[in-house]
Coordinates of C-alpha atoms in Angstrom, one line a residue:
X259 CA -17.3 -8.4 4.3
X260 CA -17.1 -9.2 0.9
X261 CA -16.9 -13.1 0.8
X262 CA -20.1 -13.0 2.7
X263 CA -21.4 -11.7 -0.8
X264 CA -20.9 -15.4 -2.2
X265 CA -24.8 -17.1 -2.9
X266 CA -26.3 -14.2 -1.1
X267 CA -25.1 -15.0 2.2
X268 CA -25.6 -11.0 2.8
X269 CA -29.0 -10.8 2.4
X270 CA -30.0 -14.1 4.2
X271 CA -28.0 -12.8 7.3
X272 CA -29.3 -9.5 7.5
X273 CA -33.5 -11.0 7.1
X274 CA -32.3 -13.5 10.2
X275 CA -31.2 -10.5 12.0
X276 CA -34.5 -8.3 10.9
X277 CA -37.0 -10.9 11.9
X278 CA -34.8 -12.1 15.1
X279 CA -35.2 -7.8 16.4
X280 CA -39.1 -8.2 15.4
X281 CA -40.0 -11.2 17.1
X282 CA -37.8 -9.9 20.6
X283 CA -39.2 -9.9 23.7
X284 CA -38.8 -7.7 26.9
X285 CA -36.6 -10.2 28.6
X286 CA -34.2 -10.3 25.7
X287 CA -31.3 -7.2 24.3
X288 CA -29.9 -7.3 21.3
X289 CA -27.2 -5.6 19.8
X290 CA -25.4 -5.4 16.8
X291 CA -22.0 -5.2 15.2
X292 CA -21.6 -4.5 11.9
X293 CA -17.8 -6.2 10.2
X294 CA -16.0 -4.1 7.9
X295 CA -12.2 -2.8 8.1
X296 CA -13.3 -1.3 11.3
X297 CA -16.1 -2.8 13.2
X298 CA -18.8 -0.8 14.2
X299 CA -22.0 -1.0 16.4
X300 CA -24.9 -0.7 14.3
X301 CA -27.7 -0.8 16.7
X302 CA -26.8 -1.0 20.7
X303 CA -28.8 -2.8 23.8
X304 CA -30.9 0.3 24.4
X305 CA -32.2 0.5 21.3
X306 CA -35.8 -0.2 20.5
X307 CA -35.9 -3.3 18.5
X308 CA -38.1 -1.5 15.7
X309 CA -35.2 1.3 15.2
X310 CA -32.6 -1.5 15.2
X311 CA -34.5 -3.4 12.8
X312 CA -34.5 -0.4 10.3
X313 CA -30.8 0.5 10.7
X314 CA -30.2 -3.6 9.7
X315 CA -32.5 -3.2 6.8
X316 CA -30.7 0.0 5.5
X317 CA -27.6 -1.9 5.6
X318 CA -25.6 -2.7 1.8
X319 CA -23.2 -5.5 1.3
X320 CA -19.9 -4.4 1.6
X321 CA -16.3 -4.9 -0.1
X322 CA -14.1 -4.5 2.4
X323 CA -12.4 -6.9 5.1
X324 CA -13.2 -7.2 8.6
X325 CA -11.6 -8.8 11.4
X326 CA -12.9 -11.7 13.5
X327 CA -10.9 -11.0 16.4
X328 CA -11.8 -7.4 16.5
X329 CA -15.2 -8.2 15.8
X330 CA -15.5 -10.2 18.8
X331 CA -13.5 -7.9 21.0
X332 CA -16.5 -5.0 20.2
X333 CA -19.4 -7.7 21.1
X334 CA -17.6 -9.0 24.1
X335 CA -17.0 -5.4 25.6
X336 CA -20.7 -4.6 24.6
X337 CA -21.5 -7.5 26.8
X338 CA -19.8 -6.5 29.9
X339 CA -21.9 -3.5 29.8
X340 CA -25.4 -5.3 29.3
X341 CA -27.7 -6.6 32.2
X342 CA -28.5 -9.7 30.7
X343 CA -27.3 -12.8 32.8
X344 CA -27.0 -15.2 29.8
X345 CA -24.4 -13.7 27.5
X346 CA -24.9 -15.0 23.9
X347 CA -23.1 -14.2 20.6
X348 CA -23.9 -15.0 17.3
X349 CA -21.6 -14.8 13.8
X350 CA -23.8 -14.3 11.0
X351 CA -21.4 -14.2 8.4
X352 CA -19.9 -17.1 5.9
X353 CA -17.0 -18.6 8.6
X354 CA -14.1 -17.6 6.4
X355 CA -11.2 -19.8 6.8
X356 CA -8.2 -17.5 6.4
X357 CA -10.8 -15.2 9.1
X358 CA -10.0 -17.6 11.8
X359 CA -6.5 -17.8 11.3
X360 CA -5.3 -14.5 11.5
X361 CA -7.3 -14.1 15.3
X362 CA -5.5 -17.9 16.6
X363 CA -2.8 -16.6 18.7
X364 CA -4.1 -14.2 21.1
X365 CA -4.4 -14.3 24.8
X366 CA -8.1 -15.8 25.6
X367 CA -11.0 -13.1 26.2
X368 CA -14.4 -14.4 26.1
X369 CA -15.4 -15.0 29.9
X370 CA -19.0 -16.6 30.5
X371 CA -19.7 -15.9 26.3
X372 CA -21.8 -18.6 24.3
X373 CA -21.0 -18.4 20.7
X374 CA -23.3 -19.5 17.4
X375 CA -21.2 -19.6 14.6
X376 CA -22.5 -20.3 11.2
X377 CA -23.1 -24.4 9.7
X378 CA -21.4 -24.6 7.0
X379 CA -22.6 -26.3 4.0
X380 CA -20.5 -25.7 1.1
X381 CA -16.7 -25.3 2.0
X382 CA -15.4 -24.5 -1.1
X383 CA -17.6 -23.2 -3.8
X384 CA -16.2 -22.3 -7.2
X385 CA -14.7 -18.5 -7.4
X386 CA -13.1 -16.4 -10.1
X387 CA -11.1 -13.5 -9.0
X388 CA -9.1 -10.9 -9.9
X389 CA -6.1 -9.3 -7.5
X390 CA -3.2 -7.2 -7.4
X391 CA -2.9 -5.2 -10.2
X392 CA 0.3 -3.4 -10.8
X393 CA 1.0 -1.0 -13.6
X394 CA 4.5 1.0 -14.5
X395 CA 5.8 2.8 -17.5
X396 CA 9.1 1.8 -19.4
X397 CA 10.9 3.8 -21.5
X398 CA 13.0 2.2 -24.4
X399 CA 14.3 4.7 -27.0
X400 CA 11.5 7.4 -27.3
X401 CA 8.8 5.4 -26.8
X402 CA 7.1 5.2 -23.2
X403 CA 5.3 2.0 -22.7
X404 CA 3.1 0.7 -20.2
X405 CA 3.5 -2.8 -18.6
X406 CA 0.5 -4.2 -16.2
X407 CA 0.4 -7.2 -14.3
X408 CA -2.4 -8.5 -12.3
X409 CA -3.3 -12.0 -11.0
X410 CA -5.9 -14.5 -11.8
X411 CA -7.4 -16.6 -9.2
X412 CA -9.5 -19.4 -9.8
X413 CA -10.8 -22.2 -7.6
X414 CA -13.7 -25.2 -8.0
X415 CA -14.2 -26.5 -11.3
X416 CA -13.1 -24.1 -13.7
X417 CA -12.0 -24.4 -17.6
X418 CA -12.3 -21.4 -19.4
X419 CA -12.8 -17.6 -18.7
X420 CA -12.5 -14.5 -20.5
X421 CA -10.0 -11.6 -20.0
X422 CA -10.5 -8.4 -21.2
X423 CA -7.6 -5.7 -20.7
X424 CA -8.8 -1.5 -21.2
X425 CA -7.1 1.3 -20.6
X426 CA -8.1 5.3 -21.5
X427 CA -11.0 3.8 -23.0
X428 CA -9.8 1.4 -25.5
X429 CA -9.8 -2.2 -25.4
X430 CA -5.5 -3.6 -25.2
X431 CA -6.4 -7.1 -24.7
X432 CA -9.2 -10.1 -24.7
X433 CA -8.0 -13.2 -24.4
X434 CA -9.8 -16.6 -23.3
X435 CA -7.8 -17.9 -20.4
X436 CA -7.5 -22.0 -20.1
X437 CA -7.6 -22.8 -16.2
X438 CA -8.0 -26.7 -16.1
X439 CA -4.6 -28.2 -14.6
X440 CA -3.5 -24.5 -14.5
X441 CA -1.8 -23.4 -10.8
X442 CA -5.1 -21.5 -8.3
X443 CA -3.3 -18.2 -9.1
X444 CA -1.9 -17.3 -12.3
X445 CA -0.2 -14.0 -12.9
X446 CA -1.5 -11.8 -16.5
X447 CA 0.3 -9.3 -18.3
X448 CA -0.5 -6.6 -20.8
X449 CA 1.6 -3.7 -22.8
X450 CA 0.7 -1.2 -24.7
X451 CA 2.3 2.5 -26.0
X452 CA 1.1 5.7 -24.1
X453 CA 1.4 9.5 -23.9
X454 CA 4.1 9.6 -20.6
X455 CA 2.7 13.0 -20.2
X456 CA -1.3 11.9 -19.2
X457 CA -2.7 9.1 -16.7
X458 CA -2.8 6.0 -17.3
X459 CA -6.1 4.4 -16.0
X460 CA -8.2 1.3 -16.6
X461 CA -9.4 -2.1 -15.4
X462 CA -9.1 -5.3 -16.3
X463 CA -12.4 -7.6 -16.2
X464 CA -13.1 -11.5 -16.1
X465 CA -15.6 -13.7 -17.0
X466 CA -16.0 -17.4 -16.5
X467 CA -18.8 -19.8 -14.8
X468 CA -19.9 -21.2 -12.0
X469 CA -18.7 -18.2 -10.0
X470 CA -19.9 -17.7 -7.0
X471 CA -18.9 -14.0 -5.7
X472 CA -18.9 -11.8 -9.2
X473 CA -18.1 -8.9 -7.5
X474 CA -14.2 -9.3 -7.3
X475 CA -14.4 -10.3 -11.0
X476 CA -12.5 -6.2 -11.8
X477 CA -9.6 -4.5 -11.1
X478 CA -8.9 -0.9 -12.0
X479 CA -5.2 0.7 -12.2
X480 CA -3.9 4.1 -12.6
X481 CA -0.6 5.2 -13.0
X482 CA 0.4 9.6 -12.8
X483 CA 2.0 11.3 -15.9
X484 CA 6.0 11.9 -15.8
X485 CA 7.6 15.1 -15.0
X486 CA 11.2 14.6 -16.1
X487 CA 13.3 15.0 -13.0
X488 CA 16.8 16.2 -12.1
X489 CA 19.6 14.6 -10.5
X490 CA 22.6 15.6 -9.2
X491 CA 25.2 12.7 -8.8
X492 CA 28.0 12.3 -6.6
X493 CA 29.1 8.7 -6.7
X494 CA 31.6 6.4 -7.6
X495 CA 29.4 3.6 -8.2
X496 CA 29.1 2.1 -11.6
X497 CA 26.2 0.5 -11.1
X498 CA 24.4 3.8 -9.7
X499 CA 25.5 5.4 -12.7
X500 CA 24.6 2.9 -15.2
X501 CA 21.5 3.0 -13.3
X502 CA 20.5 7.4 -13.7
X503 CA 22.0 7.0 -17.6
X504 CA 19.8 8.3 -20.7
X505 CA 19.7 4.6 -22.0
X506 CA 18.0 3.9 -18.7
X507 CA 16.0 7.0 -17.3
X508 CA 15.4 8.7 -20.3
X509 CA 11.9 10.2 -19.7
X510 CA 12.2 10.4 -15.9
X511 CA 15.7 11.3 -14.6
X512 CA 18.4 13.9 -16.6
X513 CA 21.4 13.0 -14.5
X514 CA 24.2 15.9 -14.1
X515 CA 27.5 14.4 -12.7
X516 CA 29.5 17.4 -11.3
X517 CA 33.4 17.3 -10.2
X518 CA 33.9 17.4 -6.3
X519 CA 35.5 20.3 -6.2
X520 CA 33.1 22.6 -7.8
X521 CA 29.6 20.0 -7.3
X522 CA 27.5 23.7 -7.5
X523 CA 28.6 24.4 -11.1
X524 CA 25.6 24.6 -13.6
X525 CA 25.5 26.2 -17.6
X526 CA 23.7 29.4 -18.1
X527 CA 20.1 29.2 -17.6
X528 CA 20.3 25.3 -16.4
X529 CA 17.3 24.8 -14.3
X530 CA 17.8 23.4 -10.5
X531 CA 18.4 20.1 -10.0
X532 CA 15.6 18.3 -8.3
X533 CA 17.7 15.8 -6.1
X534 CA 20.9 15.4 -4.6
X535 CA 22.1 12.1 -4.8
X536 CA 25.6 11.2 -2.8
X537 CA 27.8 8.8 -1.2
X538 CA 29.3 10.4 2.0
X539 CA 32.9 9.8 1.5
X540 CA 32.1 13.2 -0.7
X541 CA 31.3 15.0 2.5
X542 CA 34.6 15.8 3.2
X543 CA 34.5 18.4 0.9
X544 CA 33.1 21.4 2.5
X545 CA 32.0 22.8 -0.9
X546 CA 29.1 19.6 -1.3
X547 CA 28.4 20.1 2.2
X548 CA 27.2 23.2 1.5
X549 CA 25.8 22.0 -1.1
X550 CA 23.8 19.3 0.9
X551 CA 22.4 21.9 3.1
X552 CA 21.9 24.3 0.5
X553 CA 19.0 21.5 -1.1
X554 CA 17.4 20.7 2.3
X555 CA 17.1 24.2 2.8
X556 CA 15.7 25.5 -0.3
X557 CA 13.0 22.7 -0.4
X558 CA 14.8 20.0 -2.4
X559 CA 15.8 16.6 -2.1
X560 CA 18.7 14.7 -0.9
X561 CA 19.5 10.7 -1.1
X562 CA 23.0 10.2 0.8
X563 CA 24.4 6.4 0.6
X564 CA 26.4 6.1 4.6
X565 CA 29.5 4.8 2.7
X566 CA 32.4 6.2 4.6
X567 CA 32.6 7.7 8.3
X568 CA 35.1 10.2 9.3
X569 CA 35.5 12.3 12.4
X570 CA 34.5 15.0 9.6
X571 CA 31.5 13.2 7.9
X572 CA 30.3 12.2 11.6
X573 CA 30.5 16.0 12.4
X574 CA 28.2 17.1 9.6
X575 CA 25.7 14.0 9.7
X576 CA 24.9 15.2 13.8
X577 CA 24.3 18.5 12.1
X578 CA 21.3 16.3 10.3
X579 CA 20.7 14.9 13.3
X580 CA 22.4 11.9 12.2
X581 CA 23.9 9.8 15.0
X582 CA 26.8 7.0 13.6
X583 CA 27.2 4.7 16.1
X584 CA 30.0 2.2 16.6
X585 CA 30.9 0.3 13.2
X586 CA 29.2 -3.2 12.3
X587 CA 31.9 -4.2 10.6
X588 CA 32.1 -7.1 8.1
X589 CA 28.9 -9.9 8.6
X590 CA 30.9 -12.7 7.0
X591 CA 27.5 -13.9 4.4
X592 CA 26.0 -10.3 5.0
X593 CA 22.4 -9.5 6.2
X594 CA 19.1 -10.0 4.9
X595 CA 16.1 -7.2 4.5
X596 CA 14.3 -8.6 7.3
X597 CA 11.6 -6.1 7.9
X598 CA 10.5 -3.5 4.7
X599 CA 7.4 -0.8 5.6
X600 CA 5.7 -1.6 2.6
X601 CA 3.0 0.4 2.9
X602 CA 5.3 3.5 2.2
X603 CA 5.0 5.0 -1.0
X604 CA 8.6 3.7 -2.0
X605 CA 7.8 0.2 -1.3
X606 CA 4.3 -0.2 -1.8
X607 CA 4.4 -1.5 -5.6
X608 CA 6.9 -4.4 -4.0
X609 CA 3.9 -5.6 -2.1
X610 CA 3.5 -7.5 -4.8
X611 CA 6.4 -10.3 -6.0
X612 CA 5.7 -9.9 -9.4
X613 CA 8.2 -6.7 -9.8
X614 CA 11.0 -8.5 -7.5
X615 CA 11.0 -10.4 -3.8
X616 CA 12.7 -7.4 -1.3
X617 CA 13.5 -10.6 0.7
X618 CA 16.3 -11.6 -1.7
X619 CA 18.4 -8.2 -0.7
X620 CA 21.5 -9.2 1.0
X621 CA 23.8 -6.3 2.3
X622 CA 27.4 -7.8 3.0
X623 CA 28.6 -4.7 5.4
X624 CA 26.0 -1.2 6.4
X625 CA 27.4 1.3 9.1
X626 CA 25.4 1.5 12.4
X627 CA 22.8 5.2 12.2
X628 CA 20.6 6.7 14.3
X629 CA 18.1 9.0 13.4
X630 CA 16.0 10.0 16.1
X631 CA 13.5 12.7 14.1
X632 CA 13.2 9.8 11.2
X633 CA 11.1 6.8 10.3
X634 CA 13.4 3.6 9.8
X635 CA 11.6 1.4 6.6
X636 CA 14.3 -1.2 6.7
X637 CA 15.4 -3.3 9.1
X638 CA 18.6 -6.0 8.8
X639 CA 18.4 -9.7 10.4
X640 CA 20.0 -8.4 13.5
X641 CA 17.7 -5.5 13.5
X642 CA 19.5 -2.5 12.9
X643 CA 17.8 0.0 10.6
X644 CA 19.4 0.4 7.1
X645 CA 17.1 2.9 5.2
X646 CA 15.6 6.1 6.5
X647 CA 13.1 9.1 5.6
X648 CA 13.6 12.0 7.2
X649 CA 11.4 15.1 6.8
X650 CA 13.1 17.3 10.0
X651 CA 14.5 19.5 7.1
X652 CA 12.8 21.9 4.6
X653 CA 13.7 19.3 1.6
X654 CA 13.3 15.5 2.7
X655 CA 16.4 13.3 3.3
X656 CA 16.6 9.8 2.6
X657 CA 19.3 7.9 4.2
X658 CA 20.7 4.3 3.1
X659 CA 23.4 2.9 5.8
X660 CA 25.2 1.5 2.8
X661 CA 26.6 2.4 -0.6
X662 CA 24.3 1.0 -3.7
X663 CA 27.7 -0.8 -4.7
X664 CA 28.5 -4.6 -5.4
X665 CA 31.1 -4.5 -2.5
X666 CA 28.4 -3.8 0.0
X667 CA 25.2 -4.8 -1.5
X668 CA 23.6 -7.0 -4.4
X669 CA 20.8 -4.9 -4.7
X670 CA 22.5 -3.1 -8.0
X671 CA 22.1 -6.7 -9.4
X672 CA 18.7 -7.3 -8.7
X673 CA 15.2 -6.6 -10.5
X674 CA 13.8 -4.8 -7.6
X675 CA 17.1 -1.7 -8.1
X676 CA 15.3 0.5 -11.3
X677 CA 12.3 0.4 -9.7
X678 CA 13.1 1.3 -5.9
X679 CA 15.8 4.0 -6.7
X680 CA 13.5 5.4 -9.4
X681 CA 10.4 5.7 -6.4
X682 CA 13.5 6.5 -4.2
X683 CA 14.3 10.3 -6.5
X684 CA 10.3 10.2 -6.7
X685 CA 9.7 10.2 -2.9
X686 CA 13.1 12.7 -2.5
X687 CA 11.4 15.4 -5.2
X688 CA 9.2 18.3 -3.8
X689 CA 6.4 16.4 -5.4
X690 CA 6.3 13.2 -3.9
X691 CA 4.5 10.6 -5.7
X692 CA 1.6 9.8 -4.0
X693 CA -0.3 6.6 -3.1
X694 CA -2.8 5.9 -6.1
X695 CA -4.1 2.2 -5.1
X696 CA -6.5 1.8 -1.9
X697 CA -8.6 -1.1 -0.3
X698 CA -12.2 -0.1 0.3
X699 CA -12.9 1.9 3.4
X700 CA -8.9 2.5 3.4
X701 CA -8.0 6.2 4.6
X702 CA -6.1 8.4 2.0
X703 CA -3.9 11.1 3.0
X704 CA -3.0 13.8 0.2
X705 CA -0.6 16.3 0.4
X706 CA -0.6 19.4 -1.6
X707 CA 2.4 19.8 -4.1
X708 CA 4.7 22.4 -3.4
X709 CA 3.9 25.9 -3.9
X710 CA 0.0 25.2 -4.4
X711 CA -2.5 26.9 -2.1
X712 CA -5.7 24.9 -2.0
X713 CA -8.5 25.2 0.7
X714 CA -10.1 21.7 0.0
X715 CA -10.2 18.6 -2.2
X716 CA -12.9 16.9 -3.8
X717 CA -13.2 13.3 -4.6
X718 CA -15.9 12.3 -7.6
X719 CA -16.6 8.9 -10.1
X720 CA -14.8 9.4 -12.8
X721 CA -14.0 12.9 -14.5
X722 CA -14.2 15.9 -12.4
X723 CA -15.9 17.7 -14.8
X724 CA -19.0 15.5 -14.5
X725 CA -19.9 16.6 -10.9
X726 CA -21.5 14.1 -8.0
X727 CA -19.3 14.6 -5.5
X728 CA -18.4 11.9 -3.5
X729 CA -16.4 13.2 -0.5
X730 CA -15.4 16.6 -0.1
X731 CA -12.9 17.5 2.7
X732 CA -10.9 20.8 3.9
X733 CA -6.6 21.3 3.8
X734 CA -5.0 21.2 7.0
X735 CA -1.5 21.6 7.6
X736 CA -0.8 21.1 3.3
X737 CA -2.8 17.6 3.8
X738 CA -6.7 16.0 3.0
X739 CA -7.5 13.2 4.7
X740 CA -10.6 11.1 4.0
X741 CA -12.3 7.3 3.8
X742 CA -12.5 6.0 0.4
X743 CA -15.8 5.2 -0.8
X744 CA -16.9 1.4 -0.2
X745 CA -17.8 0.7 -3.8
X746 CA -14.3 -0.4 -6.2
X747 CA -13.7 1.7 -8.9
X748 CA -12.0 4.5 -10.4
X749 CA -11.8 8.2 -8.3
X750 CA -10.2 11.8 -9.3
X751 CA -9.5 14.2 -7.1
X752 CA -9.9 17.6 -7.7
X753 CA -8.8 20.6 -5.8
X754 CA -11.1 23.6 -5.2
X755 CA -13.7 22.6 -8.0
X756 CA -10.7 23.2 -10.4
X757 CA -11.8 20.5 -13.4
X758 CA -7.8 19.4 -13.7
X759 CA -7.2 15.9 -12.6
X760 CA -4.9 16.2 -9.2
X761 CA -4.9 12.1 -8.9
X762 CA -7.0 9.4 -9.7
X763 CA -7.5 6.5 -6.8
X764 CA -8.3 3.2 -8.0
X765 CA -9.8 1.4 -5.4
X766 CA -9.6 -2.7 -5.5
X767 CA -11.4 -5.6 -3.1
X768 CA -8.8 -6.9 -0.7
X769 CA -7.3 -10.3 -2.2
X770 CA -8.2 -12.3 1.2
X771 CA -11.8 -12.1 0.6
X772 CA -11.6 -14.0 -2.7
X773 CA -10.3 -16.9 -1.0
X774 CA -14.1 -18.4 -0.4
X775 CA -12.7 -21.8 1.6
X776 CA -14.8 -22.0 5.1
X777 CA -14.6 -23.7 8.7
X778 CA -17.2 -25.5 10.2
X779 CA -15.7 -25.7 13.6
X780 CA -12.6 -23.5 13.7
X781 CA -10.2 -23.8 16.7
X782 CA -9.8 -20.2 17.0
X783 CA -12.8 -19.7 19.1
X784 CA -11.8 -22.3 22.0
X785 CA -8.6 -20.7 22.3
X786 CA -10.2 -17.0 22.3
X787 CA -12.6 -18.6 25.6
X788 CA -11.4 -18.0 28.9
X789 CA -11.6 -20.8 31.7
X790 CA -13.7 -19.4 34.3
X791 CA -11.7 -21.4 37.1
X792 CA -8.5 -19.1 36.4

């Protein structure tokens, strides 16, 4: 993984593994497990040793994160199969601390297994690191800015080091950073004016010494160019409205606000509305239920807000296959977001606290749904599902089980509400925005914009126009699937050798493996041993 980079761990390991395979004899089999995001056995017991020993060899250090547990889950099923009567394994790797913790409460496996783990010498040696970056465009008056966070983590003895902010290849920021008495991880900003109509990519770099695992020491970002949407509004929320104004969404929502009882009206030569956004006490109209159907047929968008339920709302929402079960009712303080998917492309930028905590969200009263055909990405304390995506229907539908409304929620109120209901119309859109920051060795899943017809994508360093394709896969069923490369850094993807820029992926080292703090003798392992007398 990429700690084990630190001092050239790396590189001693995989000579002791070398010489061990060369200096084998016929009473001895050896095997071995390679630890990345997925482990994988690099050389098995049948092997000759000299083959194994050229596979280890060939091996680069890596920058992803691997788990102990299912590390040793691989070598202990590898064992069962053997013929050997004395079982042995050994961990050549650094002993990571935060490693052994995420493996300590599982059932015990390891039955007749000796273990060797690593001695460890230095348990904390001095690391800088950078983590997390997050980038997003504002909009204030005409001008479209760019805001990017990204954290600084620093441990050992530390004083200085030296930031450098650059984005579309000009330098925004260099700054010398004081860390002495300063908090392990600090979080950076950086702001500067861009074109909302082109990407905005670049990385952010740090420098500082003693440093003991430089490869974490760069973060790229990139953020996709703005297509002005469309929003159709049916709500009596002022706080929704307030939120979809000009002064607010200028640049990436034009809100229309029809009347009830003609919702379908639009000016000569007014283009579509991209999204349908509504409360359902508006459903009792039979004019916007057409007009509800009329956008998830034709392709487009709708965000309905479970505010009301009527025998005539509950008809139509089974037509969506929408079941409303028995009412909640009031929850005296209300509920708290207990559980948010936030590896969906509406939540993922809140993985980070730095644009809001999702755990502050309180909703004081939600109706009961249940959508069979749809994926539930919040859940309430008491575990009923308050937010839904639903793709059963031509155009997607995204379902909230209460209205964005101080009576029911204080989400209106809090930091986290421009952002989410901004991805929210994003997600809703034909073009959904799409995932743009990965871990190494992550898989990425791209789905072709509507009304494109591509046979295969292409995925190269930098600008498609330079060629060296990385990874080239075909289209099925409208989606590219793939591993992204290993290495951190910047990607675009291409369609069909086209040379225009379909997305660029900016792929960052997983924040764990910065954390270089090591256990000598970690508990973990007793508790993954099984007692032979059971």
């Amino acid at each position: 993984t990429l700690s084990h980079q630190a001092g050239g761990g790396f590189e001693r390991a995989r000579d002791e593994i070398v010489e061990e395979l060369n200096r084998s004899g016929l009473d001895t089999q050896i095997a071995v497990v390679e630890l990345t995001a997925q482990p994988r056995v690099l050389a098995g017991f049948g092997e000759a040793p000299e083959d194994a020993a050229a596979k280890v060899q060939a091996t680069k250090p890596s920058f992803q994160r691997g788990s102990y547990l299912a590390a040793f889950r691989l070598a202990d099923r590898l064992l069962g199969q053997s013929l050997g009567e004395r079982r042995h394994v050994v961990l050549l790797g650094d002993s990571q601390e935060n490693q052994w913790s995420e493996g300590l409460y599982v059932p015990p496996f390891l039955e007749d297994v000796e273990v060797t783990l690593p001695e460890v010498t230095s348990p904390q040696p001095a690391n800088l690191a950078l983590m997390e970056p997050n980038v997003r465009r504002v909009f204030s008056g005409d001008r479209a800015v760019a805001e990017c966070a990204v954290k600084l983590y620093h441990q050992g003895n530390l004083k200085t080091a030296t930031l450098v902010f650059r984005a579309n290849g000009q330098d925004i920021l260099q700054r010398e950073i004081p860390l002495s008495g300063e908090p392990e991880s600090l979080t950076l900003f950086a702001q500067w004016e861009t074109d909302p109509t082109q990407w905005v990519h670049g990385e952010v770099r740090l420098q500082g010494e003693p440093d003991a695992l430089p490869g974490d020491d760069r973060a790229v970002f990139s953020l996709p160019p703005v297509r002005e949407g469309r929003v159709c509004l049916l709500s009596r929320s002022p706080f929704l409205g307030t939120a979809l104004s000009p002064d607010i969404m200028r640049g990436r929502w034009l809100t229309r606000v029809p009347t009830a009882s003609d919702p379908a009206r639009k000016g000569r030569n007014e283009p579509d509305d991209d999204v349908l956004c509504l409360e359902s006490q508006y459903l009792e109209s039979s004019k916007v239920r057409e007009l509800v159907l009329d956008f998830l047929n034709g392709g487009r968008g709708v965000v309905l807000l479970v505010d009301r339920v009527t025998p005539v709302i509950s008809g139509f929402l089974r037509e969506l296959d929408v079941e409303t079960l028995p009412d909640s009712g009031e929850t005296g303080t209300g509920t708290e977001f207990r559980y948010v998917f936030t590896e969906h492309v509406i939540f993922h930028p809140f993985r980070s606290a730095d644009f809001g905590n999702l755990a502050e969200i309180t909703v004081k009263r939600h109706r009961r749904l249940k959508v069979p055909h749809a994926t539930p990405l919040v859940f309430s304390d008491a575990g009923d599902p308050l937010f839904f995506d639903s793709e059963k229907t031509k155009g997607r539908l995204l379902i909230l089980a209460f209205s964005l409304d101080r009576a029911e929620t204080n989400w209106p109120l809090h930091p986290t509400f421009i952002p989410f209901l901004d991805r929210c119309l994003q997600h809703a859109r034909s073009e959904s925005t799409m995932q743009t920051d990965f871990r190494p060795g992550e898989i990425c899943v791209w789905t072709v914009p509507a009304g494109r017809n591509v046979r295969e994508v292409a995925l190269r360093t930098g600008d498609p126009t330079d060629g060296g394709v990385i990874v080239r896969t075909s289209v099925t069923n409208r989606q590219a699937r793939f591993r992204v490369p290993d290495l951190p850094g910047l990607y675009s993807l291409s369609c069909d050798d086209g040379p225009e820029i379909e997305s660029l992926l900016a792929v960052n080292p997983p924040p764990k493996e910065s954390h270089l703090s090591y256990a000598g003798s970690p508990d973990t392992i007793e508790v993954w041993k099984r007692d032979t007398d059971e």
